[in-house]
Structure formats: structure tokens, C-alpha cells
Coordinates of C-alpha atoms in Angstrom, one line a residue:
Chain A
X29 CA -109.5 -56.6 57.3
X30 CA -107.2 -55.8 54.3
X31 CA -106.4 -51.9 53.3
X32 CA -105.9 -50.2 50.6
X33 CA -102.8 -48.5 49.8
X34 CA -102.5 -45.8 48.0
X35 CA -100.2 -42.9 46.2
X36 CA -99.7 -41.4 49.9
X37 CA -98.0 -44.4 51.3
X38 CA -95.7 -44.7 48.1
X39 CA -94.5 -41.0 48.9
X40 CA -94.2 -41.9 52.3
X41 CA -91.7 -44.7 51.7
X42 CA -89.9 -42.3 49.4
X43 CA -89.5 -39.9 51.9
X44 CA -88.6 -42.6 54.7
X45 CA -86.0 -44.4 52.5
X46 CA -84.5 -41.5 49.9
X47 CA -85.2 -38.8 52.3
X48 CA -86.8 -36.7 49.5
X49 CA -89.2 -34.1 50.7
X50 CA -92.9 -35.1 51.1
X51 CA -93.7 -32.6 48.0
X52 CA -90.7 -34.2 45.8
X53 CA -91.6 -37.9 46.7
X54 CA -95.3 -37.2 45.5
X55 CA -94.0 -35.6 42.2
X56 CA -91.4 -38.5 41.7
X57 CA -94.5 -41.0 42.1
X58 CA -96.6 -39.2 39.5
X59 CA -93.6 -39.0 37.1
X60 CA -93.0 -42.7 37.4
X61 CA -96.6 -43.6 36.8
X62 CA -96.5 -40.9 34.0
X63 CA -93.6 -42.4 32.1
X64 CA -94.8 -46.1 32.4
X65 CA -98.4 -44.7 31.1
X66 CA -96.6 -42.8 27.9
X67 CA -94.7 -45.9 27.0
X68 CA -98.0 -48.0 27.1
X69 CA -99.8 -45.3 25.3
X70 CA -97.1 -45.4 22.7
X71 CA -97.8 -49.2 22.2
X72 CA -94.7 -50.2 24.0
X73 CA -94.3 -53.2 26.6
X74 CA -93.3 -52.1 30.1
X75 CA -90.9 -54.6 31.8
X76 CA -90.1 -54.2 35.5
X77 CA -88.0 -57.3 36.5
X78 CA -89.1 -59.0 39.7
X79 CA -92.3 -57.2 39.5
X80 CA -94.0 -57.8 36.2
X81 CA -94.5 -56.6 32.9
X82 CA -97.5 -54.3 31.3
X83 CA -98.5 -55.1 28.2
X84 CA -100.9 -53.6 25.5
X85 CA -103.1 -56.1 23.4
X86 CA -105.0 -55.1 20.4
X87 CA -108.6 -56.4 20.3
X88 CA -110.7 -56.7 17.3
X89 CA -114.1 -55.7 16.3
X90 CA -116.3 -58.2 17.6
X91 CA -120.3 -58.6 18.2
X92 CA -121.2 -58.3 22.2
X93 CA -124.6 -58.6 23.7
X94 CA -126.5 -56.2 26.4
X95 CA -126.6 -59.0 28.9
X96 CA -130.0 -56.9 30.1
X97 CA -131.8 -56.7 26.9
X98 CA -130.0 -59.6 25.0
X99 CA -129.6 -56.8 22.4
X100 CA -126.4 -57.1 20.2
X101 CA -123.9 -54.1 20.3
X102 CA -120.7 -54.1 18.1
X103 CA -117.8 -53.7 20.3
X104 CA -115.1 -51.5 18.6
X105 CA -111.4 -52.8 17.8
X106 CA -109.6 -51.2 21.2
X107 CA -106.3 -51.6 23.2
X108 CA -106.2 -53.3 26.6
X109 CA -103.6 -53.2 29.4
X110 CA -102.5 -56.4 30.6
X111 CA -100.7 -57.1 33.6
X112 CA -98.4 -60.3 33.6
X113 CA -97.1 -60.7 37.1
X114 CA -93.3 -62.3 37.4
X115 CA -92.8 -65.4 39.0
X116 CA -91.0 -63.6 42.1
X117 CA -94.3 -61.7 42.5
X118 CA -96.6 -64.3 42.5
X119 CA -94.3 -66.6 44.6
X120 CA -93.7 -64.0 47.2
X121 CA -97.4 -63.2 47.6
X122 CA -98.4 -66.6 47.3
X123 CA -96.3 -68.0 49.9
X124 CA -97.4 -64.7 52.4
X125 CA -100.8 -65.7 51.9
X126 CA -101.6 -69.2 51.4
X127 CA -102.3 -70.9 55.0
X128 CA -102.9 -67.5 56.7
X129 CA -106.6 -67.8 57.0
X130 CA -106.4 -71.1 58.5
X131 CA -104.1 -69.4 61.2
X132 CA -107.0 -66.9 61.8
X133 CA -104.8 -64.4 60.5
X134 CA -106.3 -61.0 58.6
Chain B
X30 CA -89.2 -50.5 28.2
X31 CA -87.2 -52.1 30.9
X32 CA -86.6 -51.0 34.3
X33 CA -83.1 -49.3 33.6
X34 CA -84.6 -47.4 30.5
X35 CA -87.7 -45.9 32.5
X36 CA -84.7 -45.0 35.4
X37 CA -82.7 -43.3 32.5
X38 CA -85.6 -41.4 31.2
X39 CA -86.5 -40.0 34.8
X40 CA -83.0 -39.1 35.6
X41 CA -82.8 -37.3 32.5
X42 CA -85.9 -35.2 33.2
X43 CA -84.2 -34.8 36.8
X44 CA -81.0 -33.9 36.7
X45 CA -80.6 -32.8 40.2
X46 CA -80.9 -36.2 41.6
X47 CA -78.5 -39.0 41.1
X48 CA -79.2 -41.9 38.9
X49 CA -78.9 -44.4 42.1
X50 CA -81.4 -42.3 43.8
X51 CA -84.0 -42.5 40.8
X52 CA -83.3 -46.5 40.7
X53 CA -84.0 -46.5 44.4
X54 CA -87.0 -44.6 44.1
X55 CA -88.5 -46.9 41.5
X56 CA -87.7 -49.7 43.4
X57 CA -89.1 -48.5 46.3
X58 CA -92.7 -47.9 44.8
X59 CA -92.8 -51.5 43.2
X60 CA -91.1 -53.2 46.5
X61 CA -94.2 -51.2 48.5
X62 CA -96.8 -52.7 46.0
X63 CA -95.3 -55.8 46.1
X64 CA -95.3 -55.7 50.1
X65 CA -98.9 -54.3 50.4
X66 CA -100.2 -57.3 48.0
X67 CA -98.4 -60.0 50.2
X68 CA -100.0 -58.5 53.0
X69 CA -103.3 -59.3 51.4
X70 CA -104.1 -55.1 50.8
X71 CA -105.1 -53.6 47.7
X72 CA -103.3 -50.7 46.0
X73 CA -105.2 -48.3 44.4
X74 CA -103.4 -45.4 42.3
X75 CA -106.2 -43.4 40.6
X76 CA -106.0 -42.9 37.0
X77 CA -103.6 -45.7 36.6
X78 CA -104.9 -48.9 38.1
X79 CA -105.5 -51.1 40.9
X80 CA -103.4 -54.0 42.2
X81 CA -105.2 -56.7 44.0
X82 CA -105.3 -60.2 45.3
X83 CA -107.3 -63.1 44.3
X84 CA -107.8 -66.3 46.0
X85 CA -108.4 -69.4 43.7
X86 CA -109.7 -71.9 46.0
X87 CA -108.1 -75.5 46.1
X88 CA -109.9 -77.6 43.3
X89 CA -109.6 -81.2 41.7
X90 CA -108.1 -80.5 38.4
X91 CA -107.1 -83.0 35.6
X92 CA -104.1 -83.5 33.7
X93 CA -105.1 -82.6 30.1
X94 CA -102.9 -85.2 28.7
X95 CA -103.5 -88.4 30.9
X96 CA -107.0 -87.3 32.4
X97 CA -105.6 -88.2 35.6
X98 CA -107.2 -86.2 38.8
X99 CA -105.0 -84.0 40.3
X100 CA -105.2 -81.8 43.6
X101 CA -104.9 -78.3 42.8
X102 CA -103.8 -76.1 46.0
X103 CA -105.4 -73.1 46.8
X104 CA -103.3 -70.2 45.7
X105 CA -103.3 -66.3 45.7
X106 CA -102.7 -64.5 42.7
X107 CA -101.7 -61.1 41.6
X108 CA -104.5 -59.0 39.6
X109 CA -104.3 -55.7 37.9
X110 CA -107.4 -53.6 36.3
X111 CA -106.5 -50.8 34.6
X112 CA -107.8 -47.3 35.6
X113 CA -110.5 -45.8 33.6
X114 CA -108.0 -42.6 32.5
X115 CA -105.1 -44.7 31.2
X116 CA -107.6 -47.1 29.4
X117 CA -108.9 -44.0 28.0
X118 CA -105.5 -42.7 26.8
X119 CA -104.6 -45.9 25.5
X120 CA -107.7 -45.6 23.1
X121 CA -106.5 -42.3 22.0
X122 CA -109.3 -40.5 24.1
X123 CA -108.2 -36.9 25.1
X124 CA -108.3 -37.9 29.1
X125 CA -105.0 -36.6 30.1
X126 CA -102.8 -37.0 32.9
X127 CA -104.3 -34.3 35.1
X128 CA -107.8 -33.8 33.7
X129 CA -109.4 -32.1 36.8
X130 CA -112.4 -34.5 38.4
X131 CA -112.4 -37.3 35.8
X132 CA -110.2 -39.8 38.0
X133 CA -110.9 -43.0 38.5
X134 CA -109.2 -46.2 39.6

């Protein structure tokens, strides 16, 4: 079974590796996410080398459809966030997981 | 904004920390996320978004130039889904970072 990692594990890692208190580790995790969110809200791209980049895309207005009723509904222009994983991250994940199912892993 | 700029901003807001500690904090966070995905785990950061791994099964593809059939192997690709709160913030909704009871992955 795959597990879910949350802020708690990220805080624990900072506590272990850097030796900040748990409270301060939690604050730092929050601050990092907040700085990234703010940059994105300003419309900036956030590039984290060897991890990937987060970019904001502007979507134009288009006509969508309610799949249930078939009714046409306008979809207003909006900004969406796209994550582009780096090659390093792709490679790390792909090489770790390919063939694992065949070995009866997981 | 690149990683060094993110580190600089955080260091400025936290003068009690050494810049190299801030660097290490940022690296630790993203290394942990990467390691979790490499184990096949999901990473859920409420309000920000969730990282997961999608499996793309092996398939027979085609070289669009020559039309030749090619075997494409199974692969695992990282995927990010923006959290509700961040999506709303990007579109100028009031959803602030700490709005109580309105957090969603």
C-alpha cells in the first residue's frame, strides 16, 4: 500500500536534519510553501533546480458543457497552476518504481 | 523565482537563521517530497496541492514521422494537483493562507 506524506513528515525531516525545534520546523515548512504561493500569485514561475518548476498559465474563456445535463456553460478566463517535473525527478521516480510491481514490491 | 531567490527571501524574513540552514531547509523539503514519490507514496500539502505518481502502462506507439511501430515501456510520472485554496488565490479570491476550515488538498 502506498502511504500519504503530509506536512508532519516534512517537519520531522527538518527537525532531524537541521535540528530546529518541531514548532519552528513547522513554521518554516509553512513559510516555504507561502513564499512559493505568493510568487505564483504574482504570476511568477517558480523554478526549483533538480525538482521542477511551477508555472501559471492563463486560460481564455471557452464554452464548456455540463456532462450530466449537456447544458452549455461558459468557462471564464482563469489562471491555472502547472507543475513541470525536472528530468532529475522524473528519472529518480521512474527508475525507483519500474519493475517493482513485477518483483512483488509495494 | 529560482531556489536561491526563495532562500534569500526566507533568510531575510528569518534573520536568526544562517543562510545555509535556510538552504538546507528548502532542500530537505523537496528531497523528502521526491523520496516519497520514489517510494510510490503520495504527498498531500493541504491548501497548496498534492503530488502523486501516475503509472503509464506499456503501449505500442508510432513514430509520427515514419509511421513505424515502437514499443513504449511502462513508466511512472510525477503529477501535481493544485490545492483548492491556492487555485482560488491564483484567481484573486479572498481564500487567504490561513482561512479557517476552508483548507483542501
